[in-house]
PDB file of C-alpha atoms in Angstrom:
ATOM      1  CA  ALA A   1     112.297 107.746  87.644  1.00  0.00           C
ATOM      2  CA  GLN A   2     111.450 106.198  91.013  1.00  0.00           C
ATOM      3  CA  THR A   3     108.057 105.166  92.035  1.00  0.00           C
ATOM      4  CA  VAL A   4     106.132 104.313  95.319  1.00  0.00           C
ATOM      5  CA  THR A   5     103.019 102.320  95.443  1.00  0.00           C
ATOM      6  CA  GLN A   6     100.854 102.105  98.511  1.00  0.00           C
ATOM      7  CA  SER A   7      98.029  99.617  97.266  1.00  0.00           C
ATOM      8  CA  GLN A   8      95.536  99.834 100.266  1.00  0.00           C
ATOM      9  CA  PRO A   9      93.826 103.489 100.167  1.00  0.00           C
ATOM     10  CA  GLU A  10      92.007 102.376 103.226  1.00  0.00           C
ATOM     11  CA  MET A  11      92.641 100.004 106.250  1.00  0.00           C
ATOM     12  CA  SER A  12      91.077  99.860 109.783  1.00  0.00           C
ATOM     13  CA  VAL A  13      92.288  97.733 112.901  1.00  0.00           C
ATOM     14  CA  GLN A  14      90.792  97.015 116.409  1.00  0.00           C
ATOM     15  CA  GLU A  15      92.275  98.639 119.437  1.00  0.00           C
ATOM     16  CA  ALA A  16      95.436  96.513 120.428  1.00  0.00           C
ATOM     17  CA  GLU A  17      95.579  94.460 117.385  1.00  0.00           C
ATOM     18  CA  THR A  18      98.528  94.351 114.622  1.00  0.00           C
ATOM     19  CA  VAL A  19      98.247  95.843 111.560  1.00  0.00           C
ATOM     20  CA  THR A  20     100.617  95.664 108.354  1.00  0.00           C
ATOM     21  CA  LEU A  21     100.508  98.407 105.586  1.00  0.00           C
ATOM     22  CA  SER A  22     101.815  97.593 102.107  1.00  0.00           C
ATOM     23  CA  CYS A  23     104.431  99.523 100.400  1.00  0.00           C
ATOM     24  CA  THR A  24     106.516  98.748  97.241  1.00  0.00           C
ATOM     25  CA  TYR A  25     108.695 100.596  94.972  1.00  0.00           C
ATOM     26  CA  ASP A  26     110.331 100.569  91.668  1.00  0.00           C
ATOM     27  CA  THR A  27     114.070 102.082  91.208  1.00  0.00           C
ATOM     28  CA  SER A  28     116.815 100.890  89.499  1.00  0.00           C
ATOM     29  CA  GLU A  29     119.808 102.406  91.914  1.00  0.00           C
ATOM     30  CA  ASN A  30     121.288 100.223  95.051  1.00  0.00           C
ATOM     31  CA  ASN A  31     121.296 102.976  97.327  1.00  0.00           C
ATOM     32  CA  TYR A  32     118.700 104.776  98.874  1.00  0.00           C
ATOM     33  CA  TYR A  33     116.550 105.186 101.829  1.00  0.00           C
ATOM     34  CA  LEU A  34     112.895 104.326 102.540  1.00  0.00           C
ATOM     35  CA  PHE A  35     110.468 106.240 105.323  1.00  0.00           C
ATOM     36  CA  TRP A  36     106.932 106.006 106.749  1.00  0.00           C
ATOM     37  CA  TYR A  37     105.385 109.123 107.436  1.00  0.00           C
ATOM     38  CA  LYS A  38     102.283 109.495 109.488  1.00  0.00           C
ATOM     39  CA  GLN A  39     100.023 112.204 109.339  1.00  0.00           C
ATOM     40  CA  PRO A  40      97.307 112.812 111.362  1.00  0.00           C
ATOM     41  CA  PRO A  41      94.345 115.252 111.108  1.00  0.00           C
ATOM     42  CA  SER A  42      96.140 118.021 112.126  1.00  0.00           C
ATOM     43  CA  ARG A  43      98.366 117.581 108.579  1.00  0.00           C
ATOM     44  CA  GLN A  44     101.490 117.610 110.323  1.00  0.00           C
ATOM     45  CA  MET A  45     104.080 114.896 108.882  1.00  0.00           C
ATOM     46  CA  ILE A  46     106.050 112.985 111.332  1.00  0.00           C
ATOM     47  CA  LEU A  47     108.460 110.649 110.914  1.00  0.00           C
ATOM     48  CA  VAL A  48     107.777 107.145 112.179  1.00  0.00           C
ATOM     49  CA  ILE A  49     110.966 105.060 110.834  1.00  0.00           C
ATOM     50  CA  ARG A  50     113.482 105.009 108.491  1.00  0.00           C
ATOM     51  CA  GLN A  51     115.563 102.121 106.749  1.00  0.00           C
ATOM     52  CA  GLU A  52     118.932 102.311 105.056  1.00  0.00           C
ATOM     53  CA  ALA A  53     118.939 100.049 101.917  1.00  0.00           C
ATOM     54  CA  TYR A  54     122.500  98.890 102.600  1.00  0.00           C
ATOM     55  CA  LYS A  55     120.917  97.493 105.754  1.00  0.00           C
ATOM     56  CA  GLN A  56     119.681  94.103 106.091  1.00  0.00           C
ATOM     57  CA  GLN A  57     118.384  94.222 109.327  1.00  0.00           C
ATOM     58  CA  ASN A  58     114.719  95.522 109.364  1.00  0.00           C
ATOM     59  CA  ALA A  59     114.313  98.767 111.402  1.00  0.00           C
ATOM     60  CA  THR A  60     112.003  98.825 114.874  1.00  0.00           C
ATOM     61  CA  GLU A  61     110.607 101.854 116.867  1.00  0.00           C
ATOM     62  CA  ASN A  62     108.980 100.896 119.813  1.00  0.00           C
ATOM     63  CA  ARG A  63     105.566  99.425 118.334  1.00  0.00           C
ATOM     64  CA  PHE A  64     106.642 100.065 114.928  1.00  0.00           C
ATOM     65  CA  SER A  65     108.391  97.997 112.455  1.00  0.00           C
ATOM     66  CA  VAL A  66     109.149  97.373 108.915  1.00  0.00           C
ATOM     67  CA  ASN A  67     109.686  94.204 106.724  1.00  0.00           C
ATOM     68  CA  PHE A  68     112.348  95.319 104.018  1.00  0.00           C
ATOM     69  CA  GLN A  69     112.933  92.940 100.879  1.00  0.00           C
ATOM     70  CA  LYS A  70     115.031  94.659  98.790  1.00  0.00           C
ATOM     71  CA  ALA A  71     114.842  92.095  96.193  1.00  0.00           C
ATOM     72  CA  ALA A  72     110.924  92.417  96.122  1.00  0.00           C
ATOM     73  CA  LYS A  73     111.222  95.964  96.448  1.00  0.00           C
ATOM     74  CA  SER A  74     108.823  96.044  99.344  1.00  0.00           C
ATOM     75  CA  PHE A  75     108.901  97.885 102.500  1.00  0.00           C
ATOM     76  CA  SER A  76     105.905  97.210 104.553  1.00  0.00           C
ATOM     77  CA  LEU A  77     105.156  99.018 107.984  1.00  0.00           C
ATOM     78  CA  LYS A  78     103.552  97.017 111.352  1.00  0.00           C
ATOM     79  CA  ILE A  79     102.241  98.540 113.713  1.00  0.00           C
ATOM     80  CA  SER A  80     101.609  96.306 116.998  1.00  0.00           C
ATOM     81  CA  ASP A  81      99.450  96.912 119.668  1.00  0.00           C
ATOM     82  CA  SER A  82      97.672  99.223 117.555  1.00  0.00           C
ATOM     83  CA  GLN A  83      96.011 102.753 119.798  1.00  0.00           C
ATOM     84  CA  LEU A  84      93.448 105.175 118.779  1.00  0.00           C
ATOM     85  CA  GLY A  85      96.197 107.800 118.177  1.00  0.00           C
ATOM     86  CA  ASP A  86      97.637 105.931 115.253  1.00  0.00           C
ATOM     87  CA  THR A  87      94.636 106.900 113.224  1.00  0.00           C
ATOM     88  CA  ALA A  88      95.872 108.740 110.546  1.00  0.00           C
ATOM     89  CA  MET A  89      97.465 108.975 107.046  1.00  0.00           C
ATOM     90  CA  TYR A  90     100.361 106.547 106.594  1.00  0.00           C
ATOM     91  CA  PHE A  91     102.877 107.782 103.663  1.00  0.00           C
ATOM     92  CA  CYS A  92     105.725 105.310 102.383  1.00  0.00           C
ATOM     93  CA  ALA A  93     108.730 107.286 101.301  1.00  0.00           C
ATOM     94  CA  PHE A  94     111.814 106.884  98.965  1.00  0.00           C
ATOM     95  CA  MET A  95     114.937 109.156  98.664  1.00  0.00           C
ATOM     96  CA  LEU A  96     118.004 108.518  96.859  1.00  0.00           C
ATOM     97  CA  ARG A  97     121.320 108.665  98.532  1.00  0.00           C
ATOM     98  CA  GLY A  98     122.524 112.055  97.832  1.00  0.00           C
ATOM     99  CA  ASN A  99     119.894 113.847  99.707  1.00  0.00           C
ATOM    100  CA  THR A 100     117.307 114.082  96.819  1.00  0.00           C
ATOM    101  CA  PRO A 101     113.686 114.992  97.173  1.00  0.00           C
ATOM    102  CA  LEU A 102     111.374 112.359  98.812  1.00  0.00           C
ATOM    103  CA  VAL A 103     109.098 110.694  96.434  1.00  0.00           C
ATOM    104  CA  PHE A 104     105.560 109.532  98.391  1.00  0.00           C
ATOM    105  CA  GLY A 105     103.377 107.094  97.507  1.00  0.00           C
ATOM    106  CA  LYS A 106      99.538 108.203  97.565  1.00  0.00           C
ATOM    107  CA  GLY A 107      99.008 107.268 101.416  1.00  0.00           C
ATOM    108  CA  THR A 108      96.827 104.637 103.305  1.00  0.00           C
ATOM    109  CA  ARG A 109      93.950 105.813 105.428  1.00  0.00           C
ATOM    110  CA  LEU A 110      94.269 103.742 108.996  1.00  0.00           C
ATOM    111  CA  SER A 111      91.263 104.024 111.377  1.00  0.00           C
ATOM    112  CA  VAL A 112      91.674 102.328 114.816  1.00  0.00           C
ATOM    113  CA  ILE A 113      88.583 101.365 116.096  1.00  0.00           C
ATOM    114  CA  ALA A 114      87.894 101.056 119.806  1.00  0.00           C
TER     115      ALA A 114
ATOM    116  CA  GLY B   1     111.708 128.515 115.961  1.00  0.00           C
ATOM    117  CA  ALA B   2     111.414 124.886 117.022  1.00  0.00           C
ATOM    118  CA  GLY B   3     110.068 123.788 114.123  1.00  0.00           C
ATOM    119  CA  VAL B   4     109.032 124.480 110.206  1.00  0.00           C
ATOM    120  CA  SER B   5     106.756 127.585 109.994  1.00  0.00           C
ATOM    121  CA  GLN B   6     104.554 128.058 107.468  1.00  0.00           C
ATOM    122  CA  SER B   7     102.426 131.032 106.798  1.00  0.00           C
ATOM    123  CA  PRO B   8      99.500 131.503 106.091  1.00  0.00           C
ATOM    124  CA  SER B   9      97.698 128.223 107.448  1.00  0.00           C
ATOM    125  CA  ASN B  10      94.895 128.976 105.265  1.00  0.00           C
ATOM    126  CA  LYS B  11      94.511 131.083 102.098  1.00  0.00           C
ATOM    127  CA  VAL B  12      91.111 131.806 100.064  1.00  0.00           C
ATOM    128  CA  THR B  13      91.791 133.481  96.969  1.00  0.00           C
ATOM    129  CA  GLU B  14      89.943 134.380  93.695  1.00  0.00           C
ATOM    130  CA  LYS B  15      90.645 132.750  90.551  1.00  0.00           C
ATOM    131  CA  GLY B  16      93.322 134.473  88.423  1.00  0.00           C
ATOM    132  CA  LYS B  17      94.819 136.551  91.142  1.00  0.00           C
ATOM    133  CA  ASP B  18      98.574 135.703  92.179  1.00  0.00           C
ATOM    134  CA  VAL B  19      99.335 133.954  95.805  1.00  0.00           C
ATOM    135  CA  GLU B  20     102.767 133.938  97.739  1.00  0.00           C
ATOM    136  CA  LEU B  21     103.224 131.308 100.640  1.00  0.00           C
ATOM    137  CA  ARG B  22     105.998 131.536 103.037  1.00  0.00           C
ATOM    138  CA  CYS B  23     108.190 129.160 104.521  1.00  0.00           C
ATOM    139  CA  ASP B  24     110.545 129.335 107.419  1.00  0.00           C
ATOM    140  CA  PRO B  25     113.002 126.591 107.597  1.00  0.00           C
ATOM    141  CA  ILE B  26     114.554 125.093 110.747  1.00  0.00           C
ATOM    142  CA  SER B  27     117.759 127.164 111.718  1.00  0.00           C
ATOM    143  CA  GLY B  28     120.815 125.683 109.978  1.00  0.00           C
ATOM    144  CA  HIS B  29     118.729 123.339 107.286  1.00  0.00           C
ATOM    145  CA  THR B  30     120.071 123.508 104.283  1.00  0.00           C
ATOM    146  CA  ALA B  31     117.630 121.591 102.348  1.00  0.00           C
ATOM    147  CA  LEU B  32     114.257 123.055 101.843  1.00  0.00           C
ATOM    148  CA  TYR B  33     111.632 120.858 100.094  1.00  0.00           C
ATOM    149  CA  TRP B  34     107.741 122.187  98.410  1.00  0.00           C
ATOM    150  CA  TYR B  35     105.147 119.983  97.964  1.00  0.00           C
ATOM    151  CA  ARG B  36     101.727 119.929  97.032  1.00  0.00           C
ATOM    152  CA  GLN B  37      98.827 117.787  98.543  1.00  0.00           C
ATOM    153  CA  SER B  38      95.380 117.717  96.638  1.00  0.00           C
ATOM    154  CA  LEU B  39      92.340 116.275  98.673  1.00  0.00           C
ATOM    155  CA  GLY B  40      93.073 112.597  99.548  1.00  0.00           C
ATOM    156  CA  GLN B  41      96.262 112.497  97.366  1.00  0.00           C
ATOM    157  CA  GLY B  42      99.628 111.884  97.919  1.00  0.00           C
ATOM    158  CA  LEU B  43     102.500 114.351  98.156  1.00  0.00           C
ATOM    159  CA  GLU B  44     103.630 115.750  94.803  1.00  0.00           C
ATOM    160  CA  PHE B  45     107.026 117.055  94.798  1.00  0.00           C
ATOM    161  CA  LEU B  46     107.113 120.609  93.202  1.00  0.00           C
ATOM    162  CA  ILE B  47     110.711 122.056  93.978  1.00  0.00           C
ATOM    163  CA  TYR B  48     114.077 121.687  95.797  1.00  0.00           C
ATOM    164  CA  PHE B  49     116.607 124.105  97.340  1.00  0.00           C
ATOM    165  CA  GLN B  50     119.871 122.689  98.568  1.00  0.00           C
ATOM    166  CA  GLY B  51     122.399 125.298  99.673  1.00  0.00           C
ATOM    167  CA  ASN B  52     123.925 127.229  96.951  1.00  0.00           C
ATOM    168  CA  SER B  53     123.269 124.898  94.172  1.00  0.00           C
ATOM    169  CA  ALA B  54     120.636 125.939  91.488  1.00  0.00           C
ATOM    170  CA  PRO B  55     117.187 124.476  92.766  1.00  0.00           C
ATOM    171  CA  ASP B  56     115.429 121.142  91.375  1.00  0.00           C
ATOM    172  CA  LYS B  57     112.485 122.731  89.810  1.00  0.00           C
ATOM    173  CA  SER B  58     111.271 119.475  87.920  1.00  0.00           C
ATOM    174  CA  GLY B  59     108.110 119.301  89.618  1.00  0.00           C
ATOM    175  CA  LEU B  60     106.601 122.758  89.185  1.00  0.00           C
ATOM    176  CA  PRO B  61     103.333 121.787  87.230  1.00  0.00           C
ATOM    177  CA  SER B  62     103.441 125.071  84.997  1.00  0.00           C
ATOM    178  CA  ASP B  63     104.874 128.419  84.394  1.00  0.00           C
ATOM    179  CA  ARG B  64     102.593 130.203  86.850  1.00  0.00           C
ATOM    180  CA  PHE B  65     104.292 128.460  89.706  1.00  0.00           C
ATOM    181  CA  SER B  66     107.720 129.799  90.889  1.00  0.00           C
ATOM    182  CA  ALA B  67     109.950 129.773  94.210  1.00  0.00           C
ATOM    183  CA  GLU B  68     112.584 131.645  95.599  1.00  0.00           C
ATOM    184  CA  ARG B  69     114.954 131.089  98.553  1.00  0.00           C
ATOM    185  CA  THR B  70     116.605 134.294 100.091  1.00  0.00           C
ATOM    186  CA  GLY B  71     119.972 134.198 102.027  1.00  0.00           C
ATOM    187  CA  GLY B  72     119.326 130.368 102.082  1.00  0.00           C
ATOM    188  CA  SER B  73     116.790 130.391 104.593  1.00  0.00           C
ATOM    189  CA  VAL B  74     113.316 131.367 104.099  1.00  0.00           C
ATOM    190  CA  SER B  75     111.523 130.594 101.178  1.00  0.00           C
ATOM    191  CA  THR B  76     108.510 132.055  99.135  1.00  0.00           C
ATOM    192  CA  LEU B  77     106.461 129.940  96.862  1.00  0.00           C
ATOM    193  CA  THR B  78     104.438 131.895  94.107  1.00  0.00           C
ATOM    194  CA  ILE B  79     101.484 131.325  92.256  1.00  0.00           C
ATOM    195  CA  GLN B  80     100.289 133.575  89.687  1.00  0.00           C
ATOM    196  CA  ARG B  81      96.949 133.528  88.152  1.00  0.00           C
ATOM    197  CA  THR B  82      95.304 131.026  90.330  1.00  0.00           C
ATOM    198  CA  GLN B  83      92.943 128.456  89.091  1.00  0.00           C
ATOM    199  CA  GLN B  84      90.802 126.138  90.858  1.00  0.00           C
ATOM    200  CA  GLU B  85      92.723 123.157  90.022  1.00  0.00           C
ATOM    201  CA  ASP B  86      95.651 124.875  92.474  1.00  0.00           C
ATOM    202  CA  SER B  87      93.506 124.602  95.596  1.00  0.00           C
ATOM    203  CA  ALA B  88      95.394 122.216  97.764  1.00  0.00           C
ATOM    204  CA  VAL B  89      97.722 121.725 100.721  1.00  0.00           C
ATOM    205  CA  TYR B  90     100.910 123.023 100.105  1.00  0.00           C
ATOM    206  CA  LEU B  91     103.693 121.565 102.625  1.00  0.00           C
ATOM    207  CA  CYS B  92     107.273 122.694 103.061  1.00  0.00           C
ATOM    208  CA  ALA B  93     110.073 120.552 104.957  1.00  0.00           C
ATOM    209  CA  SER B  94     113.725 121.085 105.480  1.00  0.00           C
ATOM    210  CA  SER B  95     116.480 119.025 106.401  1.00  0.00           C
ATOM    211  CA  PRO B  96     120.156 119.449 107.506  1.00  0.00           C
ATOM    212  CA  GLY B  97     121.093 118.383 104.427  1.00  0.00           C
ATOM    213  CA  THR B  98     123.368 115.197 104.611  1.00  0.00           C
ATOM    214  CA  ALA B  99     122.201 112.097 103.515  1.00  0.00           C
ATOM    215  CA  ASN B 100     119.648 109.907 105.397  1.00  0.00           C
ATOM    216  CA  THR B 101     118.610 112.888 107.285  1.00  0.00           C
ATOM    217  CA  GLU B 102     114.695 113.422 108.352  1.00  0.00           C
ATOM    218  CA  ALA B 103     112.555 115.949 106.202  1.00  0.00           C
ATOM    219  CA  PHE B 104     110.741 118.301 108.852  1.00  0.00           C
ATOM    220  CA  PHE B 105     107.361 119.130 107.758  1.00  0.00           C
ATOM    221  CA  GLY B 106     105.344 122.324 108.478  1.00  0.00           C
ATOM    222  CA  GLN B 107     101.732 122.156 108.901  1.00  0.00           C
ATOM    223  CA  GLY B 108     101.443 123.593 105.592  1.00  0.00           C
ATOM    224  CA  THR B 109      99.047 126.251 103.930  1.00  0.00           C
ATOM    225  CA  ARG B 110      95.695 125.238 102.709  1.00  0.00           C
ATOM    226  CA  LEU B 111      94.813 127.308  99.773  1.00  0.00           C
ATOM    227  CA  THR B 112      91.584 127.265  98.219  1.00  0.00           C
ATOM    228  CA  VAL B 113      90.846 128.925  95.046  1.00  0.00           C
ATOM    229  CA  VAL B 114      87.292 129.989  94.166  1.00  0.00           C
TER     230      VAL B 114
END
């Protein structure tokens, strides 16, 4: 079975600074996908960024980028120029190729401080 | 509708009563997921529907939990003889069903068992 571990229950960052959220996962499979989801207080889960395991290039989406280390099974999220609206729970998720259910970590609560 | 719709938004029920939670996925999405999010926790997989295939029920915590999906669209999650530990936010998501596609989430139903 696949597992996802987020070792930082809570983090805080000053507005306009950079923060990195950690995620590690465990799988014996080779073809899979990784995701970061954001959950603000509204409870709405929003996809932030995704990474295909077969791609070596790290995904980027505006201020959000990942550091994907396949051998180490690590998938960290970097948020640059943090904004107050980035305050939320962030969940790392794993999905095997073949459209199987997403497996989530326990989340990191990020607070952006003015 | 434009997104995944869940109803009711909030439900308070007495211990021992049955409850039904509804999910309307995005039109045309063949995959539908139910997750449970307890206070301060990550998302716990419950059940997964994909097209006409038999659902993956491996995450259902007990036989008090069941779900159905009628006509490949609307899904209902039923909890019988509710217990206080069933109190949580129940999230539904849908996706187009092809590999590496984003799962779109509803805003969830907050269930409180008193």
